[in-house]
Short mmCIF file of C-alpha atoms in Angstrom, two decimals:
data_model
loop_
_atom_site.label_atom_id
_atom_site.label_comp_id
_atom_site.label_asym_id
_atom_site.label_seq_id
_atom_site.Cartn_x
_atom_site.Cartn_y
_atom_site.Cartn_z
CA MET A 1 0.12 0.02 0.02
CA LYS A 2 2.82 2.37 0.77
CA MET A 3 4.50 1.71 -2.50
CA LYS A 4 1.17 2.38 -4.24
CA LYS A 5 0.81 5.56 -2.48
CA VAL A 6 4.29 6.77 -3.42
CA ILE A 7 3.71 5.85 -7.04
CA ALA A 8 0.32 7.53 -7.13
CA LEU A 9 1.68 10.81 -5.63
CA THR A 10 4.70 10.84 -7.88
CA LEU A 11 2.62 10.41 -10.99
CA GLY A 12 0.26 13.12 -9.97
CA THR A 13 3.13 15.44 -9.36
CA ILE A 14 4.69 14.85 -12.79
CA LEU A 15 1.37 15.27 -14.51
CA THR A 16 0.68 18.41 -12.55
CA CYS A 17 4.16 20.00 -13.50
CA SER A 18 3.72 19.01 -17.09
CA CYS A 19 0.38 20.81 -17.25
CA PHE A 20 1.82 23.90 -15.61
CA LEU A 21 4.74 24.21 -17.84
CA ALA A 22 2.48 23.79 -20.78
CA GLY A 23 0.45 26.85 -19.59
CA CYS A 24 -2.71 24.79 -18.87
CA ASN A 25 -5.57 26.19 -16.72
CA LYS A 26 -6.98 22.70 -16.09
CA ALA A 27 -5.37 19.52 -15.09
CA PRO A 28 -5.65 16.70 -17.83
CA GLU A 29 -8.62 14.50 -17.55
CA LYS A 30 -6.30 11.49 -16.81
CA GLN A 31 -4.81 13.29 -13.85
CA GLU A 32 -8.23 14.10 -12.30
CA THR A 33 -9.29 10.39 -12.64
CA GLU A 34 -6.08 9.17 -11.01
CA THR A 35 -6.27 11.70 -8.21
CA LYS A 36 -9.78 10.58 -7.51
CA GLU A 37 -8.89 7.05 -7.59
CA ASN A 38 -6.05 7.40 -5.17
CA LYS A 39 -7.78 9.84 -2.72
CA GLU A 40 -8.25 7.17 -0.06
CA ASP A 41 -4.46 6.37 -0.07
CA SER A 42 -3.35 10.01 -0.13
CA GLY A 43 -5.77 11.12 2.65
CA THR A 44 -5.30 14.80 3.58
CA GLU A 45 -1.97 15.07 1.97
CA GLU A 46 -3.75 15.69 -1.29
CA THR A 47 -5.36 18.91 -0.07
CA ALA A 48 -2.56 19.97 2.04
CA GLU A 49 0.03 19.92 -0.60
CA LYS A 50 -0.81 22.88 -2.84
CA GLU A 51 0.38 23.34 -6.36
CA LYS A 52 3.32 25.67 -6.33
CA PRO A 53 4.16 27.92 -9.29
CA ALA A 54 7.15 26.64 -11.36
CA SER A 55 10.17 28.73 -10.95
CA GLY A 56 10.34 31.69 -13.21
CA ASP A 57 6.55 31.86 -13.56
CA THR A 58 4.57 34.99 -12.62
CA VAL A 59 1.65 34.53 -10.29
CA VAL A 60 -1.06 37.28 -10.81
CA LEU A 61 -3.04 38.02 -7.83
CA LYS A 62 -6.35 40.00 -8.44
CA LEU A 63 -7.11 42.70 -5.77
CA ALA A 64 -10.47 44.44 -5.70
CA HIS A 65 -11.56 47.31 -3.55
CA HIS A 66 -14.50 49.86 -3.52
CA THR A 67 -12.73 52.96 -2.75
CA ALA A 68 -11.82 55.83 -5.05
CA ILE A 69 -9.01 55.96 -7.35
CA ASP A 70 -6.14 57.82 -5.64
CA SER A 71 -7.73 57.50 -2.22
CA ALA A 72 -5.32 56.81 0.53
CA TYR A 73 -6.15 53.18 0.55
CA ASP A 74 -5.71 52.84 -3.23
CA VAL A 75 -2.29 54.67 -3.20
CA ALA A 76 -1.25 52.41 -0.28
CA ILE A 77 -2.33 49.13 -1.78
CA LYS A 78 -0.64 49.98 -5.04
CA HIS A 79 2.45 50.81 -3.09
CA TYR A 80 2.32 47.36 -1.61
CA ALA A 81 1.79 45.80 -4.95
CA ASP A 82 4.69 47.47 -6.41
CA LEU A 83 7.03 46.46 -3.43
CA ILE A 84 5.76 42.84 -3.72
CA TYR A 85 6.67 42.76 -7.56
CA GLU A 86 10.12 44.18 -6.67
CA ARG A 87 10.72 41.91 -3.76
CA THR A 88 9.73 38.67 -5.38
CA ASP A 89 11.79 39.57 -8.57
CA GLY A 90 8.67 39.59 -10.62
CA ARG A 91 7.25 36.29 -9.45
CA VAL A 92 4.12 37.85 -7.94
CA LYS A 93 2.15 40.53 -9.63
CA ILE A 94 -0.84 42.15 -7.81
CA GLU A 95 -3.27 43.70 -10.19
CA VAL A 96 -5.43 46.47 -8.42
CA TYR A 97 -8.96 47.12 -9.40
CA PRO A 98 -10.33 50.24 -7.54
CA ALA A 99 -13.47 52.06 -7.34
CA ALA A 100 -15.89 49.09 -7.55
CA GLN A 101 -14.65 48.00 -10.92
CA LEU A 102 -15.24 44.31 -10.04
CA GLY A 103 -18.39 45.06 -7.87
CA GLY A 104 -19.33 46.76 -4.64
CA GLU A 105 -17.77 46.00 -1.39
CA ARG A 106 -20.31 43.07 -0.62
CA ASP A 107 -19.68 41.66 -4.17
CA VAL A 108 -15.86 41.47 -3.80
CA LEU A 109 -15.84 40.11 -0.22
CA GLU A 110 -18.12 37.25 -1.68
CA GLY A 111 -15.68 36.90 -4.49
CA LEU A 112 -12.87 36.54 -2.12
CA LYS A 113 -14.61 33.90 -0.12
CA LEU A 114 -15.42 31.94 -3.24
CA GLY A 115 -11.88 32.39 -4.61
CA THR A 116 -12.95 34.15 -7.78
CA ILE A 117 -11.06 37.29 -6.33
CA ASP A 118 -7.66 36.62 -4.69
CA MET A 119 -7.31 39.87 -2.46
CA THR A 120 -9.47 42.60 -1.23
CA LEU A 121 -9.69 45.71 0.92
CA ASN A 122 -12.82 45.43 3.11
CA THR A 123 -14.24 47.57 5.97
CA SER A 124 -14.78 45.73 9.17
CA ALA A 125 -18.37 46.73 8.86
CA LEU A 126 -18.92 44.53 5.83
CA ILE A 127 -16.66 41.74 7.06
CA MET A 128 -19.10 41.57 10.02
CA ASN A 129 -21.58 39.94 7.43
CA ILE A 130 -19.48 36.75 7.39
CA THR A 131 -17.70 36.97 10.64
CA PRO A 132 -20.00 38.69 13.12
CA GLU A 133 -17.37 39.53 15.68
CA PHE A 134 -15.64 42.11 13.21
CA GLY A 135 -18.80 44.28 14.09
CA LEU A 136 -17.23 44.86 17.41
CA LEU A 137 -14.55 47.18 15.76
CA ASP A 138 -17.40 49.47 14.62
CA LEU A 139 -19.00 49.90 17.96
CA PRO A 140 -19.65 53.49 18.59
CA PHE A 141 -17.04 55.26 20.85
CA LEU A 142 -14.97 52.23 21.28
CA PHE A 143 -11.52 53.71 20.86
CA GLU A 144 -10.15 56.82 22.70
CA ASP A 145 -7.82 57.97 20.11
CA TYR A 146 -5.68 56.77 17.15
CA ASP A 147 -2.91 55.36 19.25
CA HIS A 148 -5.50 53.16 21.04
CA ALA A 149 -7.08 52.05 17.78
CA ARG A 150 -3.64 51.15 16.33
CA ALA A 151 -2.47 49.22 19.40
CA SER A 152 -5.68 47.22 19.39
CA LEU A 153 -5.50 46.40 15.67
CA ASP A 154 -1.82 45.35 15.87
CA GLY A 155 -2.37 43.58 19.28
CA GLU A 156 -4.48 40.86 20.90
CA PRO A 157 -7.90 42.33 19.94
CA GLY A 158 -6.97 42.29 16.31
CA GLN A 159 -5.50 38.79 16.46
CA ILE A 160 -8.75 37.49 18.13
CA LEU A 161 -10.78 38.79 15.10
CA ALA A 162 -8.24 37.53 12.53
CA ASP A 163 -8.17 33.93 13.84
CA LYS A 164 -12.16 34.00 13.78
CA LEU A 165 -12.18 35.06 10.10
CA LEU A 166 -9.56 32.58 9.09
CA GLU A 167 -11.45 29.65 10.87
CA GLN A 168 -14.86 30.58 9.79
CA ASN A 169 -14.30 31.70 6.17
CA GLY A 170 -10.85 30.79 5.00
CA ILE A 171 -9.76 34.41 4.62
CA ARG A 172 -6.49 35.77 6.09
CA MET A 173 -6.59 39.27 7.57
CA MET A 174 -3.18 40.72 6.69
CA ALA A 175 -3.43 43.83 8.67
CA GLY A 176 -5.69 46.61 10.10
CA TRP A 177 -5.65 49.75 8.12
CA CYS A 178 -6.78 53.17 9.26
CA SER A 179 -10.09 54.39 7.87
CA GLY A 180 -10.27 57.18 10.41
CA PHE A 181 -12.65 58.48 12.92
CA ARG A 182 -15.93 59.02 11.14
CA VAL A 183 -17.70 62.27 10.89
CA MET A 184 -21.23 63.06 9.53
CA MET A 185 -22.33 65.32 6.58
CA THR A 186 -26.00 66.42 5.93
CA THR A 187 -27.54 68.07 2.90
CA ASN A 188 -30.00 70.35 4.44
CA LYS A 189 -29.95 70.19 8.24
CA LYS A 190 -27.29 71.24 10.57
CA ILE A 191 -26.54 68.65 13.41
CA GLU A 192 -25.59 70.63 16.41
CA LYS A 193 -26.97 68.37 19.18
CA LEU A 194 -28.42 64.87 19.86
CA GLU A 195 -31.99 66.11 19.22
CA ASP A 196 -31.14 67.18 15.56
CA PHE A 197 -30.73 63.49 14.59
CA GLN A 198 -34.40 63.02 15.08
CA GLY A 199 -35.96 61.48 11.88
CA VAL A 200 -32.93 62.48 9.61
CA LYS A 201 -32.54 59.92 6.79
CA MET A 202 -28.85 58.81 7.23
CA ARG A 203 -27.05 56.44 4.85
CA ALA A 204 -25.89 53.41 6.91
CA PRO A 205 -23.51 50.71 5.80
CA GLU A 206 -25.26 47.41 5.13
CA THR A 207 -24.54 46.09 8.52
CA PRO A 208 -26.48 45.89 11.90
CA VAL A 209 -24.09 47.91 14.04
CA TYR A 210 -24.64 51.20 12.19
CA ILE A 211 -28.33 50.64 11.85
CA ASP A 212 -28.56 50.20 15.61
CA MET A 213 -26.29 53.13 16.27
CA PHE A 214 -28.46 55.52 14.17
CA THR A 215 -31.63 54.16 15.67
CA ALA A 216 -30.18 54.92 19.21
CA LEU A 217 -29.39 58.38 17.96
CA GLY A 218 -32.90 58.92 16.70
CA ALA A 219 -32.18 59.13 13.08
CA ASN A 220 -33.67 56.98 10.23
CA PRO A 221 -30.90 54.55 8.99
CA THR A 222 -31.12 53.72 5.32
CA PRO A 223 -28.74 50.89 4.12
CA ILE A 224 -27.25 51.82 0.66
CA PRO A 225 -24.07 50.44 -0.89
CA TYR A 226 -21.36 52.91 -0.88
CA SER A 227 -21.07 53.25 -4.54
CA GLU A 228 -24.64 54.59 -4.68
CA VAL A 229 -24.19 57.20 -1.78
CA TYR A 230 -23.55 60.33 -4.14
CA THR A 231 -26.69 59.80 -6.24
CA ALA A 232 -28.74 58.98 -3.14
CA MET A 233 -27.68 62.26 -1.43
CA GLN A 234 -28.12 64.20 -4.69
CA THR A 235 -31.67 62.84 -5.19
CA GLY A 236 -32.73 63.00 -1.65
CA VAL A 237 -33.03 59.32 -1.04
CA VAL A 238 -30.78 60.05 1.95
CA GLU A 239 -30.21 63.37 3.65
CA GLY A 240 -26.83 62.46 5.28
CA VAL A 241 -23.75 60.22 5.36
CA GLU A 242 -21.13 59.25 7.92
CA VAL A 243 -17.54 58.31 6.86
CA ALA A 244 -14.02 59.58 7.60
CA ALA A 245 -13.29 63.07 6.08
CA GLU A 246 -10.64 61.50 3.42
CA PRO A 247 -13.16 59.10 1.65
CA MET A 248 -15.87 61.78 2.07
CA TYR A 249 -13.76 64.12 0.03
CA THR A 250 -12.39 61.72 -2.58
CA SER A 251 -15.87 60.37 -3.21
CA LYS A 252 -16.92 64.05 -3.69
CA PHE A 253 -19.78 63.94 -1.15
CA HIS A 254 -19.07 67.65 -0.46
CA GLU A 255 -20.56 68.43 -3.91
CA VAL A 256 -23.97 67.22 -2.63
CA GLY A 257 -23.68 67.91 1.02
CA LYS A 258 -23.27 70.97 3.04
CA TYR A 259 -22.97 70.50 6.81
CA ILE A 260 -20.19 68.56 8.46
CA VAL A 261 -20.31 67.75 12.20
CA ARG A 262 -17.21 66.22 13.93
CA THR A 263 -18.92 63.49 15.77
CA ASN A 264 -15.77 60.98 15.84
CA HIS A 265 -18.29 58.44 16.72
CA ILE A 266 -16.71 55.29 15.14
CA PHE A 267 -13.06 54.48 14.23
CA SER A 268 -13.41 52.69 10.97
CA THR A 269 -11.10 49.91 10.08
CA ILE A 270 -10.30 48.71 6.56
CA CYS A 271 -8.48 45.37 6.18
CA PRO A 272 -6.26 43.85 3.41
CA LEU A 273 -7.58 40.47 2.99
CA ILE A 274 -6.35 37.35 0.96
CA ASN A 275 -7.99 34.03 0.25
CA GLU A 276 -6.18 31.58 2.45
CA GLN A 277 -6.16 28.79 -0.21
CA LYS A 278 -4.50 31.24 -2.62
CA PHE A 279 -2.01 32.21 0.05
CA GLN A 280 -1.08 28.74 0.95
CA SER A 281 -0.59 27.99 -2.85
CA LEU A 282 2.40 30.40 -2.83
CA PRO A 283 5.90 29.43 -2.14
CA GLU A 284 6.81 29.72 1.54
CA ASP A 285 9.40 32.57 0.84
CA VAL A 286 6.86 34.58 -1.10
CA GLN A 287 4.37 34.14 1.75
CA GLN A 288 6.87 35.61 4.10
CA ILE A 289 7.65 38.39 1.84
CA MET A 290 4.00 39.44 1.50
CA LEU A 291 3.51 39.26 5.44
CA ASP A 292 6.81 41.26 6.08
CA THR A 293 5.87 43.88 3.30
CA MET A 294 2.32 44.24 4.68
CA LYS A 295 3.81 45.54 7.93
CA GLU A 296 5.76 48.23 6.03
CA ALA A 297 2.70 49.13 3.84
CA THR A 298 0.52 49.33 7.11
CA ASP A 299 2.85 52.12 8.37
CA PHE A 300 2.75 53.73 5.02
CA GLU A 301 -1.06 53.74 4.94
CA TRP A 302 -1.63 55.03 8.53
CA GLU A 303 0.75 58.00 7.96
CA LYS A 304 -0.70 58.77 4.48
CA PHE A 305 -4.33 58.39 5.62
CA LEU A 306 -3.92 60.62 8.66
CA GLU A 307 -2.28 63.43 6.41
CA ALA A 308 -5.05 62.93 3.77
CA ASP A 309 -7.77 63.11 6.30
CA GLU A 310 -6.95 66.35 7.77
CA ALA A 311 -6.31 67.84 4.40
CA ALA A 312 -9.69 66.53 3.11
CA LEU A 313 -11.54 68.08 6.01
CA GLN A 314 -9.93 71.50 5.29
CA ALA A 315 -10.55 71.16 1.48
CA MET A 316 -14.23 70.60 2.11
CA VAL A 317 -14.57 73.67 4.42
CA ASP A 318 -12.67 75.66 1.81
CA SER A 319 -15.05 74.40 -0.87
CA GLY A 320 -18.04 75.91 1.05
CA CYS A 321 -19.02 73.17 3.60
CA GLU A 322 -19.62 74.25 7.27
CA LEU A 323 -17.78 72.32 9.96
CA ASN A 324 -19.45 71.97 13.43
CA GLU A 325 -18.40 70.63 16.72
CA ILE A 326 -20.80 68.81 18.97
CA ASP A 327 -20.95 67.78 22.57
CA ARG A 328 -20.08 63.97 22.24
CA GLN A 329 -21.23 62.88 25.74
CA PRO A 330 -25.00 62.81 25.03
CA LEU A 331 -24.23 60.76 21.85
CA MET A 332 -22.12 58.39 23.90
CA ASP A 333 -24.86 57.91 26.43
CA ALA A 334 -27.32 57.18 23.78
CA CYS A 335 -25.19 54.58 22.20
CA ALA A 336 -24.16 52.75 25.43
CA SER A 337 -26.83 50.24 24.89
CA VAL A 338 -25.43 49.27 21.47
CA GLN A 339 -22.18 48.29 22.85
CA GLU A 340 -23.85 46.19 25.61
CA LYS A 341 -26.06 44.51 23.05
CA TYR A 342 -23.37 43.26 20.75
CA VAL A 343 -20.93 42.37 23.70
CA LYS A 344 -23.52 40.07 25.08
CA GLU A 345 -24.79 38.74 21.64
CA LEU A 346 -21.21 37.89 20.37
CA ASN A 347 -19.93 36.67 23.86
CA ALA A 348 -17.11 39.21 23.38
CA GLN A 349 -16.03 40.02 26.96
CA GLU A 350 -12.70 38.76 26.24
CA PHE A 351 -12.35 41.04 23.28
CA MET A 352 -13.56 44.00 25.30
CA ASP A 353 -11.14 43.28 28.17
CA SER A 354 -8.41 43.21 25.76
CA ILE A 355 -9.42 46.61 24.30
CA GLN A 356 -9.75 48.08 27.87
CA LYS A 357 -6.28 46.88 28.90
CA LEU A 358 -4.77 48.90 26.04
CA LYS A 359 -6.33 51.96 27.33
CA GLU A 360 -4.50 51.76 30.64
#
C-alpha cells in the first residue's frame, strides 16, 4: 500500500508539473481520474500539498476594492503591490481594481470567499456579515484615540478577530488599516445636538451595528451600498452620510452635502484580506515576503491616511461646507446600549477586556 501511495503521488506530481509548464489552466482528465482513484490512499496530503508555481513563472493576484482611485487606501495598496513585485523579482504581480470595478464591497468580499477574487480591501463593517465579531470594531465610541486604535488592531484584539475570520471563512486578515474616525455630513439640516438627529435619513453601511447606532441616536438609518451614496444624497433618498473625511472628500460627497459635524463616533477599519487557499498555494518565501511587506505598507497607509484626512476636511471647508463641533457625551450615552447588546450577543467580553487593557 505504501509503494502504491508513493507511485500515485509521484505520477500526480509529474502530470501537474507538465500541465503547468504547458500553460494549462485545467489538469488533464487522466490526472483528475487518477487523483480521485487514489484519494483514499493520499488522505489529507492531497489537499494540504498545494500546487506551487514553477520557477520563473509570474503569479497574478487579483485585488479589488470599492474606494476611489487615488484615495489613501488605493495609493497604499498600489504601493504594496509595487513592493511585492520588486521583492519577489517579478514572481508575484498584484493587479489592483479600484472604485468598485469588480463590484461593490459586498460583491468583492463574496468573490474573495469563493476564490474568484484573490485579495480585497474590506471594511470591518462589511466583514461583519461573514464573521459577526468584526462588528465589534465598529461599536460607537470604542476607541479613545488613534494610538489606542492602532495598538488594538496590531495587538491581541486584532488577532482574536483575525483568527475567527480565518477559521470561519478561509480568509486571512493581513493587517488593520486606518479608515479614520468618522464624521457626519448632511445636505439640508445642521446637526448641533443629539436632538437634531431625530428623523434624519442617514445612509448606513449594510451592517447591523450602524443601523442600531443611528436608531439609538434617533435618526432613520437607510442601508445603501457605498457606490450609490453620491446619487442617493443628490436625489434626496438620504439626507446624510457618515464616513471619515478622506473618503468623504475623494468620493466628492461635499458636492452634494453642506454641513459637517465632527462626531468622531466610530473609528473605521479597512483590512487587506487574502483568500487563504491562494495564500497557501504560494511558495513559503513569497508568503513571508508578503507578510513582512504588509507591515511596512501598514505604516505607510496609516501615515498617508492621517495626513490626507486632515487635508480633506480642510478642503471641504474651503469648498463651502460648514464644519460644526458637537458635545459627544450625550451621543455616547445614547449609544451605550449598542455596545452592551453586541458584547452580550457575541460573547465578546474577552475582546472588550483586551481593548480596555490597552487604554491603561
